Amino acid sequence: MIENRKALDIFCHCVLTLGMLLVSFPLILMVLAATHRADVALPGPVSLVPDAYLWENLVRVMTRAEGGLTVPLSRTLFNSFVMAMVICVGKIVISVLSAFAIVYFRFPLRRTGFVLIFATLMLPVEVRIFPTVEVISRLDMINSYGGLTVPLIASATSTFLLRQFYLSLPVELAEAARVDGAGPMRFLFDIVLPLTRTTLASLFVVNFIYGWNQYLWPLLVSHDPAMSTAVIAIKGMLGEGAINWPLVMAGTLLTLLPPLAVVIGMQRWFVKGLVDSEK
């Protein structure tokens, strides 16, 4: 049977285009709403014809407290960036060291330690979030960057993925490094980490988005508006009464840009890291 490749290609492109439109339509609507004049209430559904007030709305939400906010959105964007970077870098550093120790060191209860780390994957966040809030409160870390980031730094998922990657490396690499007189840390920094670059890049993207999109945890430990995050600020911009949708959409657009820039900037390494982790 001769397969009709042309018809199949047309069908696949139609399905792909339809899916792309369905996924991107809310984003297109967000950008269009952000271009309209903020001082005029929208009479009904958002017009699909763009206006010329996008830059004015972006500057306004970055420099002034709008809606139900008491601080400009720029302050909350900075808090979100600090939170996402600390969580991301912290997760990677701790996961690299813990996975390296589990794979290349021999010490008592090594397997038990890994099983305990792996078991935390089975524990829902909601089960441990209120005890964690109590601990953070007793340590006087409410309304601080430490309270926002420290409880979220440890990652069983990253540790597990890096352990699996380290186990796939040839044993001869460690033996050759030992023969050449390289210590454990030199073996880690000169041989293991360069081979793990794509996996670390994919973990960076995933963990940055995880830290940036946090909503429940910052809501519980940051009561000061100056320590709030951008995701919570968007909810605060809705306020009470009439909602200024052009400004809300402008704030949403600004909140979307940092994770989008990380994904686009590291796309090649991110995809390669995911493909390598499946081999």
Coordinates of C-alpha atoms in Angstrom, one line a residue:
M1 CA 0.0 0.0 0.0
I2 CA 1.3 3.4 -1.0
E3 CA 0.9 5.9 1.8
N4 CA -0.4 9.3 0.8
R5 CA 2.3 11.4 2.5
K6 CA 1.1 14.8 1.2
A7 CA -2.4 14.4 2.7
L8 CA -0.9 13.2 5.9
D9 CA 1.4 16.2 6.1
I10 CA -1.5 18.6 5.4
F11 CA -3.6 17.0 8.1
C12 CA -0.7 17.1 10.6
H13 CA 0.0 20.8 9.9
C14 CA -3.7 21.6 10.3
V15 CA -3.8 19.9 13.7
L16 CA -0.6 21.6 14.7
T17 CA -1.9 25.0 13.7
L18 CA -5.2 24.5 15.5
G19 CA -3.4 23.4 18.7
M20 CA -1.0 26.3 18.5
L21 CA -4.0 28.8 18.1
L22 CA -5.8 27.2 21.0
V23 CA -2.8 27.4 23.3
S24 CA -1.6 30.9 22.3
F25 CA -5.1 32.5 22.2
P26 CA -5.1 33.5 25.9
L27 CA -1.6 35.0 25.5
I28 CA -2.7 36.9 22.4
L29 CA -5.7 38.2 24.3
M30 CA -3.5 39.3 27.2
V31 CA -1.2 41.3 24.9
L32 CA -4.2 42.9 23.1
A33 CA -5.8 43.9 26.4
A34 CA -2.6 45.4 27.6
T35 CA -2.5 47.8 24.6
H36 CA -5.7 49.6 25.5
R37 CA -6.1 52.8 27.5
A38 CA -6.1 52.1 31.2
D39 CA -8.2 55.1 32.3
V40 CA -11.2 54.0 30.2
A41 CA -13.2 51.0 31.3
L42 CA -13.6 48.3 28.7
P43 CA -17.2 48.4 27.5
G44 CA -17.3 44.6 26.9
P45 CA -15.1 41.9 25.5
V46 CA -11.6 42.8 24.7
S47 CA -11.2 44.2 21.2
L48 CA -9.0 42.2 18.9
V49 CA -7.7 45.4 17.4
P50 CA -4.6 46.6 19.3
D51 CA -4.3 50.1 20.6
A52 CA -1.2 52.3 21.3
Y53 CA -1.0 52.3 25.1
L54 CA 1.1 49.2 25.8
W55 CA 4.4 51.0 26.7
E56 CA 2.4 53.5 28.9
N57 CA 0.7 50.7 30.8
L58 CA 4.0 48.8 31.3
V59 CA 5.7 51.9 32.7
R60 CA 2.7 52.6 34.9
V61 CA 2.5 49.2 36.6
M62 CA 6.3 49.2 37.1
T63 CA 6.5 52.6 38.8
R64 CA 3.2 53.0 40.6
A65 CA 1.1 50.9 43.0
E66 CA -2.0 50.1 41.0
G67 CA -5.2 48.3 41.9
G68 CA -5.1 46.8 45.3
L69 CA -1.2 47.0 45.5
T70 CA 0.7 49.2 48.0
V71 CA 4.1 48.8 46.2
P72 CA 4.9 48.9 42.5
L73 CA 5.1 45.7 40.5
S74 CA 8.8 46.2 40.0
R75 CA 9.4 45.4 43.7
T76 CA 7.5 42.2 43.5
L77 CA 9.3 41.2 40.3
F78 CA 12.6 41.7 42.0
N79 CA 11.4 39.5 44.9
S80 CA 10.3 36.8 42.5
F81 CA 13.6 36.9 40.7
V82 CA 15.6 36.6 43.9
M83 CA 13.4 33.7 45.1
A84 CA 13.5 31.8 41.8
M85 CA 17.4 32.2 41.5
V86 CA 18.1 31.2 45.1
I87 CA 15.8 28.2 44.9
C88 CA 17.1 27.1 41.5
V89 CA 20.9 27.5 42.3
G90 CA 20.3 26.0 45.8
K91 CA 18.5 22.9 44.4
I92 CA 21.2 22.3 41.8
V93 CA 24.1 22.6 44.3
I94 CA 22.5 20.4 46.9
S95 CA 21.4 17.8 44.4
V96 CA 24.8 17.7 42.7
L97 CA 26.7 17.1 46.0
S98 CA 24.1 14.6 47.4
A99 CA 23.9 12.6 44.2
F100 CA 27.7 12.6 43.9
A101 CA 28.1 11.3 47.5
I102 CA 25.5 8.6 47.0
V103 CA 27.1 7.3 43.8
Y104 CA 30.8 7.6 44.4
F105 CA 31.3 7.3 48.2
R106 CA 30.9 4.2 50.3
F107 CA 29.6 4.9 53.8
P108 CA 27.1 3.3 56.3
L109 CA 23.4 3.7 55.6
R110 CA 24.1 5.1 52.1
R111 CA 21.2 3.2 50.5
T112 CA 19.0 4.1 53.4
G113 CA 19.7 7.8 53.0
F114 CA 18.8 7.6 49.3
V115 CA 15.6 5.8 50.1
L116 CA 14.7 8.5 52.6
I117 CA 15.4 11.2 50.0
F118 CA 13.3 9.3 47.4
A119 CA 10.5 8.8 49.9
T120 CA 9.9 12.5 50.2
L121 CA 8.6 12.4 46.6
M122 CA 5.6 10.5 47.9
L123 CA 4.8 13.2 50.5
P124 CA 2.4 15.8 49.2
V125 CA 3.4 19.4 49.8
E126 CA 0.1 20.1 51.5
V127 CA 1.0 17.6 54.2
R128 CA 4.1 19.3 55.4
I129 CA 3.5 22.9 54.5
F130 CA 1.8 24.0 57.8
P131 CA 4.5 22.4 60.0
T132 CA 7.1 24.1 57.9
V133 CA 5.4 27.4 58.3
E134 CA 5.4 26.9 62.1
V135 CA 9.2 26.2 62.0
I136 CA 9.8 29.3 59.9
S137 CA 7.8 31.4 62.3
R138 CA 9.7 30.1 65.3
L139 CA 13.0 30.9 63.5
D140 CA 11.7 34.5 62.9
M141 CA 12.1 34.1 59.2
I142 CA 8.6 35.4 58.2
N143 CA 8.8 38.3 55.7
S144 CA 12.4 37.5 54.7
Y145 CA 14.2 36.0 51.7
G146 CA 15.4 33.1 53.9
G147 CA 11.8 32.2 54.7
L148 CA 10.8 32.4 51.1
T149 CA 13.6 30.2 49.8
V150 CA 15.3 27.9 52.3
P151 CA 12.3 25.5 52.8
L152 CA 12.0 25.0 49.1
I153 CA 15.7 24.4 48.2
A154 CA 16.0 20.7 48.8
S155 CA 14.9 18.6 45.8
A156 CA 14.5 14.8 45.7
T157 CA 13.6 14.9 42.0
S158 CA 16.9 16.7 41.0
T159 CA 18.9 14.4 43.3
F160 CA 17.3 11.3 41.7
L161 CA 17.8 12.5 38.1
L162 CA 21.5 13.3 38.7
R163 CA 22.1 10.0 40.5
Q164 CA 20.7 8.1 37.5
F165 CA 23.0 10.1 35.2
Y166 CA 26.1 9.6 37.4
L167 CA 25.3 5.8 37.5
S168 CA 25.4 5.8 33.6
L169 CA 29.0 7.2 33.5
P170 CA 31.7 4.5 33.0
V171 CA 33.4 3.3 36.2
E172 CA 36.7 3.6 34.3
L173 CA 36.4 7.4 34.5
A174 CA 36.7 7.4 38.3
E175 CA 39.5 4.8 38.2
A176 CA 41.5 6.8 35.7
A177 CA 41.1 9.9 37.8
R178 CA 42.2 8.1 40.9
V179 CA 45.3 6.8 39.1
D180 CA 46.2 10.3 37.9
G181 CA 46.0 11.5 41.5
A182 CA 42.8 13.5 41.3
G183 CA 40.8 13.8 44.5
P184 CA 37.0 13.5 44.8
M185 CA 36.4 17.3 44.3
R186 CA 38.7 17.6 41.4
F187 CA 37.0 14.5 39.8
L188 CA 33.7 16.2 40.4
F189 CA 34.6 19.7 39.0
D190 CA 36.9 18.6 36.1
I191 CA 35.2 15.5 34.8
V192 CA 31.7 14.9 36.2
L193 CA 30.2 18.4 36.0
P194 CA 31.3 19.1 32.4
L195 CA 29.6 15.9 31.3
T196 CA 26.5 17.0 33.2
R197 CA 26.0 20.4 31.6
T198 CA 22.9 19.6 29.6
T199 CA 21.2 17.9 32.5
L200 CA 22.0 20.8 34.8
A201 CA 20.7 23.2 32.1
S202 CA 17.4 21.4 32.0
L203 CA 17.2 21.3 35.8
F204 CA 17.9 25.0 35.9
V205 CA 14.9 25.8 33.6
V206 CA 12.5 23.5 35.5
N207 CA 13.6 24.7 38.9
F208 CA 13.6 28.4 37.9
I209 CA 10.0 28.1 36.6
Y210 CA 9.1 26.2 39.8
G211 CA 10.5 29.0 42.0
W212 CA 9.0 31.8 39.9
N213 CA 5.4 30.3 39.9
Q214 CA 5.2 29.7 43.6
Y215 CA 2.0 31.1 45.0
L216 CA 0.9 29.2 48.2
W217 CA 4.2 29.3 50.0
P218 CA 4.9 33.1 49.6
L219 CA 1.3 33.7 50.5
L220 CA 1.8 32.0 53.9
V221 CA 5.3 33.4 54.8
S222 CA 5.2 37.0 53.3
H223 CA 2.7 39.2 55.0
D224 CA 4.6 42.4 54.2
P225 CA 3.6 43.8 50.7
A226 CA 7.2 44.7 50.1
M227 CA 8.2 41.0 50.4
S228 CA 5.4 39.8 48.2
T229 CA 6.0 38.1 44.8
A230 CA 4.8 39.0 41.3
V231 CA 2.3 36.1 41.1
I232 CA 0.6 37.2 44.3
A233 CA 0.8 40.9 43.1
I234 CA -1.2 40.0 40.0
K235 CA -3.9 38.6 42.3
G236 CA -3.7 41.8 44.4
M237 CA -4.1 44.0 41.3
L238 CA -7.6 42.7 40.9
G239 CA -8.6 44.5 44.1
E240 CA -12.2 45.2 44.8
G241 CA -14.8 46.9 42.6
A242 CA -14.1 47.8 38.9
I243 CA -11.0 46.0 37.6
N244 CA -8.6 47.9 35.4
W245 CA -7.9 45.0 32.9
P246 CA -5.3 46.8 30.7
L247 CA -3.1 47.3 33.7
V248 CA -3.7 43.8 35.1
M249 CA -2.8 42.4 31.7
A250 CA 0.3 44.6 31.4
G251 CA 1.4 43.3 34.8
T252 CA 0.7 39.7 33.7
L253 CA 2.8 40.3 30.6
L254 CA 5.7 41.6 32.6
T255 CA 5.4 38.6 35.0
L256 CA 5.5 36.2 32.1
L257 CA 8.7 37.6 30.5
P258 CA 11.5 36.3 32.9
P259 CA 10.5 32.6 32.7
L260 CA 9.9 33.0 29.0
A261 CA 13.4 34.5 28.5
V262 CA 14.9 31.6 30.5
V263 CA 13.2 29.0 28.4
I264 CA 14.0 30.6 25.1
G265 CA 17.6 31.3 26.1
M266 CA 18.3 27.8 27.2
Q267 CA 16.0 25.9 24.8
R268 CA 18.7 24.0 23.0
W269 CA 20.4 22.8 26.2
F270 CA 17.0 22.2 27.8
V271 CA 15.9 19.8 25.0
K272 CA 19.2 18.1 24.8
G273 CA 19.2 17.6 28.6
L274 CA 15.8 16.0 28.5
V275 CA 16.8 13.7 25.6
D276 CA 20.0 12.7 27.3
S277 CA 18.2 11.9 30.6
E278 CA 15.9 9.4 28.7
K279 CA 18.8 7.5 27.2

